[in-house]
Coordinates of C-alpha atoms in Angstrom, one line a residue:
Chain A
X1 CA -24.4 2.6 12.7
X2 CA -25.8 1.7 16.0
X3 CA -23.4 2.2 18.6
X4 CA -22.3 5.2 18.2
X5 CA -24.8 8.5 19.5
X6 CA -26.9 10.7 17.2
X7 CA -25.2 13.6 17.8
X8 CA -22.3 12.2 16.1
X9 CA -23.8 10.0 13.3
X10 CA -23.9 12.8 10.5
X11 CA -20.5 13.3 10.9
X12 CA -19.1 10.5 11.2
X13 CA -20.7 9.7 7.9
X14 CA -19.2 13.1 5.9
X15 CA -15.6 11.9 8.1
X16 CA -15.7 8.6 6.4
X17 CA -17.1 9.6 3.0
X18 CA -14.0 12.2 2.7
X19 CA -11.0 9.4 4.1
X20 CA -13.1 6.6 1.4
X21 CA -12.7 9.4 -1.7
X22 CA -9.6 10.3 -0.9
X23 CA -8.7 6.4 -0.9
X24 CA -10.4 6.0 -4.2
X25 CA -8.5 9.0 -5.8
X26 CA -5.0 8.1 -5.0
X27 CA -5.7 4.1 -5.9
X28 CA -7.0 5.4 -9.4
X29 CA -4.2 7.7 -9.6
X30 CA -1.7 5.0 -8.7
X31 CA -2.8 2.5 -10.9
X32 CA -1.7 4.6 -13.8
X33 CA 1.9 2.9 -13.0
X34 CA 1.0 -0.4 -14.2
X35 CA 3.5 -1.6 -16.4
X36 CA 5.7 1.9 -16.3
X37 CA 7.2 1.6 -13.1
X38 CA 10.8 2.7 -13.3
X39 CA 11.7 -1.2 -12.2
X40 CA 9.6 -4.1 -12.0
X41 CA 10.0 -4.7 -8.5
X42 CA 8.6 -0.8 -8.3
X43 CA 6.0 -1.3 -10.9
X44 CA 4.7 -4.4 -8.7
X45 CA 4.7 -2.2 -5.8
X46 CA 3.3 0.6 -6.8
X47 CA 0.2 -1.0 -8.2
X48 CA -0.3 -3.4 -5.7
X49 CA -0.2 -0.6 -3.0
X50 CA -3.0 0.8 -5.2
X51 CA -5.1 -1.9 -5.3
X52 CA -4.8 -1.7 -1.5
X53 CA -6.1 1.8 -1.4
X54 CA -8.8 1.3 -3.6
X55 CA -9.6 -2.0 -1.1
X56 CA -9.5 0.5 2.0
X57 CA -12.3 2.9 -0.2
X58 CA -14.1 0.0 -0.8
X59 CA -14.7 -1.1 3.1
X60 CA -15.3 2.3 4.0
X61 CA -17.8 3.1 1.4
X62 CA -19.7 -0.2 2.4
X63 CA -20.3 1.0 6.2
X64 CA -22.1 3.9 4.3
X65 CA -24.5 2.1 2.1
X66 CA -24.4 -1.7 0.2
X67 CA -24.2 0.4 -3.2
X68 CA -20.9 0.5 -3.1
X69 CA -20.6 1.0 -6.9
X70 CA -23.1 4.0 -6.9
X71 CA -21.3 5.8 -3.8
X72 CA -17.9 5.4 -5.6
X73 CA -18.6 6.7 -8.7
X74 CA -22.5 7.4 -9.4
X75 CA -22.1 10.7 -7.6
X76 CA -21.6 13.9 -8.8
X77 CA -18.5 15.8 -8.6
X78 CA -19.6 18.6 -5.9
X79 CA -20.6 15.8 -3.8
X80 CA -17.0 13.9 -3.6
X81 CA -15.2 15.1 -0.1
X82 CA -11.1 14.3 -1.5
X83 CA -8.4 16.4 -0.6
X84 CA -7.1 17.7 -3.7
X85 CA -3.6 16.2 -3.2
X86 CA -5.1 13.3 -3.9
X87 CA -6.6 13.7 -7.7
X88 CA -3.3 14.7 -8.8
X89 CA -2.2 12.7 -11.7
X90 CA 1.5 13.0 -10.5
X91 CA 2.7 11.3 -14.0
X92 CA 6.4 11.8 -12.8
X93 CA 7.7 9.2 -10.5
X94 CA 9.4 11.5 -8.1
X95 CA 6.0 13.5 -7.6
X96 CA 4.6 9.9 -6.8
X97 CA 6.6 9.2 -4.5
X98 CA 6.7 12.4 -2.7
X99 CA 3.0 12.4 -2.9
X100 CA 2.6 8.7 -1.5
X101 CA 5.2 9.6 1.3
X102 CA 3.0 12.3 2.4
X103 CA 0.1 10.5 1.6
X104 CA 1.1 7.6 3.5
X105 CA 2.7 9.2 6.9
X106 CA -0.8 10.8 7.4
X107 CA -2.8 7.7 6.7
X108 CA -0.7 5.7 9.6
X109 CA -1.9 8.8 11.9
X110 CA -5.3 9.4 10.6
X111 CA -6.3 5.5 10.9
X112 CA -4.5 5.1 14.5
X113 CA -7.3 8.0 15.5
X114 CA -9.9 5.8 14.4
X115 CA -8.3 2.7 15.8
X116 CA -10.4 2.3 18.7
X117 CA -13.5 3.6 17.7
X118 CA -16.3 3.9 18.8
X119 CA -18.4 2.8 15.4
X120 CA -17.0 -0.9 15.9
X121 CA -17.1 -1.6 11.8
X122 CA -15.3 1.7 11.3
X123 CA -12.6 0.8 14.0
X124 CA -12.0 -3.2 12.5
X125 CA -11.8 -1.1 8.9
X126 CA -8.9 1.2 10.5
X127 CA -6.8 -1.8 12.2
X128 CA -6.8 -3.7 9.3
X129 CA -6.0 -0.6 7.2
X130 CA -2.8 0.1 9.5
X131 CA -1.3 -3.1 8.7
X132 CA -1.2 -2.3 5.7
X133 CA -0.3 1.4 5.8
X134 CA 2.9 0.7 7.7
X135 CA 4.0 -1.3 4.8
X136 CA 3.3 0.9 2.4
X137 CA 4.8 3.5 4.3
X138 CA 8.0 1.6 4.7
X139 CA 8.3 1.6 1.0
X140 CA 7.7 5.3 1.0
X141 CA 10.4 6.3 3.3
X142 CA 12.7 3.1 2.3
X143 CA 12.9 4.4 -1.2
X144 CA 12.8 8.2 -0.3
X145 CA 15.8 8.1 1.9
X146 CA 18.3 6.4 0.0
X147 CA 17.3 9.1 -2.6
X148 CA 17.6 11.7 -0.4
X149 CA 21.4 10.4 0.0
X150 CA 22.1 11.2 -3.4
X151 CA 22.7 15.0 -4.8
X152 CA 19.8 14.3 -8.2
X153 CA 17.5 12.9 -5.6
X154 CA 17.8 15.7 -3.4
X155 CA 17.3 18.2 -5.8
X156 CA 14.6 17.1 -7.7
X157 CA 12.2 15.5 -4.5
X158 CA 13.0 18.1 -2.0
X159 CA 11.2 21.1 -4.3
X160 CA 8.1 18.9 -4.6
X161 CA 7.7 18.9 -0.7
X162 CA 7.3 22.6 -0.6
X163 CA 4.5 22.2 -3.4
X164 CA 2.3 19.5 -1.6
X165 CA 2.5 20.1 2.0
X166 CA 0.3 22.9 1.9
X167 CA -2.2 20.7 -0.8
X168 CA -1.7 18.0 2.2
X169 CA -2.9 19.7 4.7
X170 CA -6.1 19.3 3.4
X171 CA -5.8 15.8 4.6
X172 CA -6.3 16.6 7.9
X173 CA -9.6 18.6 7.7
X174 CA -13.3 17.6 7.7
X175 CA -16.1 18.3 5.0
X176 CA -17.4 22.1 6.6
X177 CA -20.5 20.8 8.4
X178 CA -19.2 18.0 10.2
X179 CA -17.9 18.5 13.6
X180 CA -14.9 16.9 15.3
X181 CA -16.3 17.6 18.6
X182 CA -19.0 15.5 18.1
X183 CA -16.8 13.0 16.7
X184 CA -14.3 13.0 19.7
X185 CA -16.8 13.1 22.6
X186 CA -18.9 10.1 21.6
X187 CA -15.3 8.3 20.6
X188 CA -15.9 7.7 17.1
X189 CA -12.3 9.6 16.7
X190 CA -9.9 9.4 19.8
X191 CA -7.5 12.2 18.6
X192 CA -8.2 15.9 17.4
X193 CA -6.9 16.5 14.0
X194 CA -4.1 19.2 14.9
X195 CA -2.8 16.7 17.2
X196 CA -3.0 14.0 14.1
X197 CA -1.8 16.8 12.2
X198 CA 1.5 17.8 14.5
X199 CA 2.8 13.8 14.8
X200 CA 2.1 13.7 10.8
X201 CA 4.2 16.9 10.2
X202 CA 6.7 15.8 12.8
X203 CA 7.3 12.3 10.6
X204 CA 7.6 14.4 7.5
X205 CA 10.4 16.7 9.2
X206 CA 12.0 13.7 10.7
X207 CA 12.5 12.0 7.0
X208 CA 13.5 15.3 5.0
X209 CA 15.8 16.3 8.5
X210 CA 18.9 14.2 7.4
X211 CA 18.7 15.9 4.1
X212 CA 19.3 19.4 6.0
X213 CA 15.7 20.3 4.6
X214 CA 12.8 21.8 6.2
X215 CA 9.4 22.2 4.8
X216 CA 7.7 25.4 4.4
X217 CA 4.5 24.5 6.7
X218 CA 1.3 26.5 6.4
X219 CA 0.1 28.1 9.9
X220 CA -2.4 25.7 11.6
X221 CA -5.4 27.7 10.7
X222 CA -4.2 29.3 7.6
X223 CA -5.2 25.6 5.9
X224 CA -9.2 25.9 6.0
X225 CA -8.6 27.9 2.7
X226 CA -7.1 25.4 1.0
X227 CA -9.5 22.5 2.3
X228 CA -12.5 23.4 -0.6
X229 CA -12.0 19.8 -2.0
X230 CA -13.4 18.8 1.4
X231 CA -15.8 21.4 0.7
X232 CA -16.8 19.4 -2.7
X233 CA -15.2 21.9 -5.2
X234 CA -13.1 19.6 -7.7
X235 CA -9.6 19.9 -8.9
X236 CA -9.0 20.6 -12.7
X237 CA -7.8 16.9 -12.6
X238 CA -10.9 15.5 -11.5
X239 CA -13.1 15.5 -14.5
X240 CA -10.4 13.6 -16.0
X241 CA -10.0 11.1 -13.2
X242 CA -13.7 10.1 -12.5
X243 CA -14.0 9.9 -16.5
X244 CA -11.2 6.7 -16.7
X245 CA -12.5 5.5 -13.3
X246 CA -16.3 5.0 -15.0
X247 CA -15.1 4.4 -18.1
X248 CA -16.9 1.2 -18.2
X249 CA -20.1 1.6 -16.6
X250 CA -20.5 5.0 -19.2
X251 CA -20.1 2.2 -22.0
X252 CA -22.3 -0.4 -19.6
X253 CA -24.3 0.9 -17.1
X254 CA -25.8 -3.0 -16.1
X255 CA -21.6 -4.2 -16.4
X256 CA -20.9 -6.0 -12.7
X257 CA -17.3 -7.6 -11.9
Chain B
X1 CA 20.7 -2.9 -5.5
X2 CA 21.3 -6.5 -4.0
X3 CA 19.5 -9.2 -5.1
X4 CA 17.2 -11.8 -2.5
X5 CA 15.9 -14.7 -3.0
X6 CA 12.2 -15.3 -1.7
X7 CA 10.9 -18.2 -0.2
X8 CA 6.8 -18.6 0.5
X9 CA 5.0 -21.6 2.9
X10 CA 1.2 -21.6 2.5
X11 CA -0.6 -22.3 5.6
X12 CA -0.4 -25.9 6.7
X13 CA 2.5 -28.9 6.2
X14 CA 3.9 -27.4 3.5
X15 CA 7.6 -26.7 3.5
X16 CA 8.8 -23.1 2.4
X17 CA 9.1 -23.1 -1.2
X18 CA 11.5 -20.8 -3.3
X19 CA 9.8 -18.9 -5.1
X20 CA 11.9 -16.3 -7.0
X21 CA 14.3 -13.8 -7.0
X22 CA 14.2 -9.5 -6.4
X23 CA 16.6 -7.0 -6.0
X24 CA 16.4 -3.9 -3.7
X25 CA 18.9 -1.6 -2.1
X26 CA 18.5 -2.3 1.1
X27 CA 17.1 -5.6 3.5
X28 CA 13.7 -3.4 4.4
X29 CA 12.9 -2.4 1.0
X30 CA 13.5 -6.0 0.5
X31 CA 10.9 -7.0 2.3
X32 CA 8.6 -4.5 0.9
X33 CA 8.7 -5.6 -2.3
X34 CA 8.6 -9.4 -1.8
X35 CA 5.4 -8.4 0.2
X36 CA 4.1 -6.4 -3.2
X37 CA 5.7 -8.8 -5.7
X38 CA 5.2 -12.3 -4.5
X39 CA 2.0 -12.1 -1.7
X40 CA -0.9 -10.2 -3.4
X41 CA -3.0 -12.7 -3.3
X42 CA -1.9 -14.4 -0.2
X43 CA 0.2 -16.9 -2.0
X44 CA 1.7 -17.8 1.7
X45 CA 1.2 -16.7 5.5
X46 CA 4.7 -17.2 6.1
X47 CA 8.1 -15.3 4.1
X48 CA 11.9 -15.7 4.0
X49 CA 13.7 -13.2 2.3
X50 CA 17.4 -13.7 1.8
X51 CA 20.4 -11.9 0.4
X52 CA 21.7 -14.1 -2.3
X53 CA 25.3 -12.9 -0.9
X54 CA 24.3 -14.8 2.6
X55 CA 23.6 -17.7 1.3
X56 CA 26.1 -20.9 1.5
X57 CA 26.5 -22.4 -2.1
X58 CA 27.9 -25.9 -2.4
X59 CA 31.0 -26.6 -4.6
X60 CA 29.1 -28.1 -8.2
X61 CA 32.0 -30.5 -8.3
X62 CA 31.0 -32.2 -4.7
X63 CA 27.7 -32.8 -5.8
X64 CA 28.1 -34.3 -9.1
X65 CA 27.6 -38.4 -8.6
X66 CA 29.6 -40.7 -10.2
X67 CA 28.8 -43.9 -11.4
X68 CA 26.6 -45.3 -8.4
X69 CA 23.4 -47.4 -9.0
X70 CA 23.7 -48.7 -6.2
X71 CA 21.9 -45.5 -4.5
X72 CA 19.3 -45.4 -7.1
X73 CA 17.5 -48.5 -5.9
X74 CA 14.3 -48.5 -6.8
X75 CA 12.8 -51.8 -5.3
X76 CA 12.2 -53.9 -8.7
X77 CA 14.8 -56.4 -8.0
X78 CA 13.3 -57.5 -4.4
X79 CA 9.7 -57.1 -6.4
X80 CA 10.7 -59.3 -9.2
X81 CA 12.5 -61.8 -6.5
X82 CA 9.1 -61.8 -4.5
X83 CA 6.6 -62.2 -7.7
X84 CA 8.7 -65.4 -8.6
X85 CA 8.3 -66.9 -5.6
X86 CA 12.0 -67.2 -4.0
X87 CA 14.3 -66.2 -1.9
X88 CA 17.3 -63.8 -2.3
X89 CA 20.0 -65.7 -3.2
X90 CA 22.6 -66.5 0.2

């Protein structure tokens, strides 16, 4: 990173370290749909979208370090920055896609903030990210509104909104030590994250709206205590997720693919 | 659901090429999953996606050919005519 100023350099680095692990965790957690998609066309979907995510981990982690093996998984678990939304397992298929809806509407808003940035490498990794985010997130909200039409759909998905927007939040914080100031005056960012954070929870209550729902949204601030995966303290389902996702290199450390 | 038809064309001369079949409830999800399900590894640069329902489909009975050789020429009489020499018969 050599365009960007000092001030900003440490936390531009935690920034992308948190958006690369939360990448990783939802691809790995994806994934698990191969092959048990409710449809084919969905399994396909699904897993392809995942393999995208993992892909968008993947170029973030390399403007951190060439290891990008040892930054994905050689760490150790305090030192991962995801949002806990993201380690769910979400073995239901309604939780999925509830979760990648979310998921997805604040990805188009968090990588249109990093757009233009300043860090040139970090700004080409965000436009070619968005591309793809908008079509995953026309899957999301394809599929989500013609379920929301039906009476089952409506009253199984619409509960699962009121338990992950407050775990989604999370999304839109930064690892405690890293400061969006400094990220926003030398342009590595070009939007604060409660204005990221307002046009994401304006998306959500525009898709859920012709449902007559409203999500219970946490106040603004109330949010920072429910940000400690940022913080580096692990969800019950990480343990389990980092074990499948080194499954391999535990059995061969020298294995390369 | 409604089923398309998908139809790829790499970069280049080549024409589009059908390349299966999906259903979906809608044209947009449509689109999303031919994206997922037939370009993951950029199989084209290029993507028709059509309801099977819009499609014109030709009457099997117009296209079934009688008995006409004549339109299945495939040169070897004006090759074996030229090998021996002669001309076509006036």
């Amino acid at each position: 990173m050599t365009d960007s100023a000092p001030a900003s350099t440490h936390s531009a680095h935690e920034a992308v370290l948190a958006l690369a692990d939360d990448e990783l965790c939802i691809g790995q957690n994806l994934v698990w749909w191969i092959a048990v998609g409710p449809f084919l066309e969905e399994d396909l979907a699904l897993t392809s979208i995942s393999q995208d995510e993992l892909g968008h981990a993947r170029a973030l982690y390399g403007l951190l370090g060439d290891d990008i093996d040892a930054l994905a998984y050689g760490r150790q678990p305090h030192e991962y920055r995801s949002a806990h939304l993201t380690e769910l397992p979400c073995r239901d298929w309604g939780e999925t896609l509830v979760r990648h809806f979310l998921y997805d509407t604040a990805e188009t808003v968090r990588w249109a903030a990093l757009a233009d940035s300043s860090w040139d490498a970090l700004g080409a990794v965000a436009r070619r990210a968005l591309a793809e985010e908008r079509s995953h997130l026309r899957h999301a909200s394809g599929l989500l509104s013609w379920l929301l039409r039906t009476e089952a759909g409506r009253s199984q998905l619409l509960p699962l909104f009121d338990q992950f927007v407050p775990m989604a939040c999370e999304l839109f914080h930064l690892p405690p030590g890293c400061s969006q100031e400094a990220l926003l005056a030398d342009g590595v960012m070009d939007r604060s994250l409660s204005d990221q954070r307002a046009e994401w929870q304006s998306g959500v209550d525009g898709a859920v709206a012709s449902a007559g729902y409203q999500p219970q949204w946490p106040a603004d601030g109330a949010a920072t205590a429910s940000a400690s995966g940022r913080a580096g303290q692990r969800s019950a389902h990480f343990a389990a997720l980092h074990a499948e996702m080194v499954e391999v290199l535990s059995i061969d450390p020298t294995a390369v693919w | 659901m409604k089923t398309y038809e998908v139809f790829l064309k790499r970069p280049g001369k080549d024409p589009f090429t059908h390349v299966g079949a999906l259903e979906a409830p809608d044209d947009d999800l449509a689109l999303s999953f031919a994206r997922d399900c037939y370009t993951r590894r950029s199989e084209g640069d290029q993507m028709w996606v059509v309801a099977r329902e819009d499609l014109l489909v030709a009457d099997p009975v117009e296209l079934e050919m009688a008995d006409r050789p004549h339109r299945h020429n495939d040169g070897t009489l004006l090759r074996d005519l030229r090998q021996a020499g002669s001309q076509p018969a006036s």
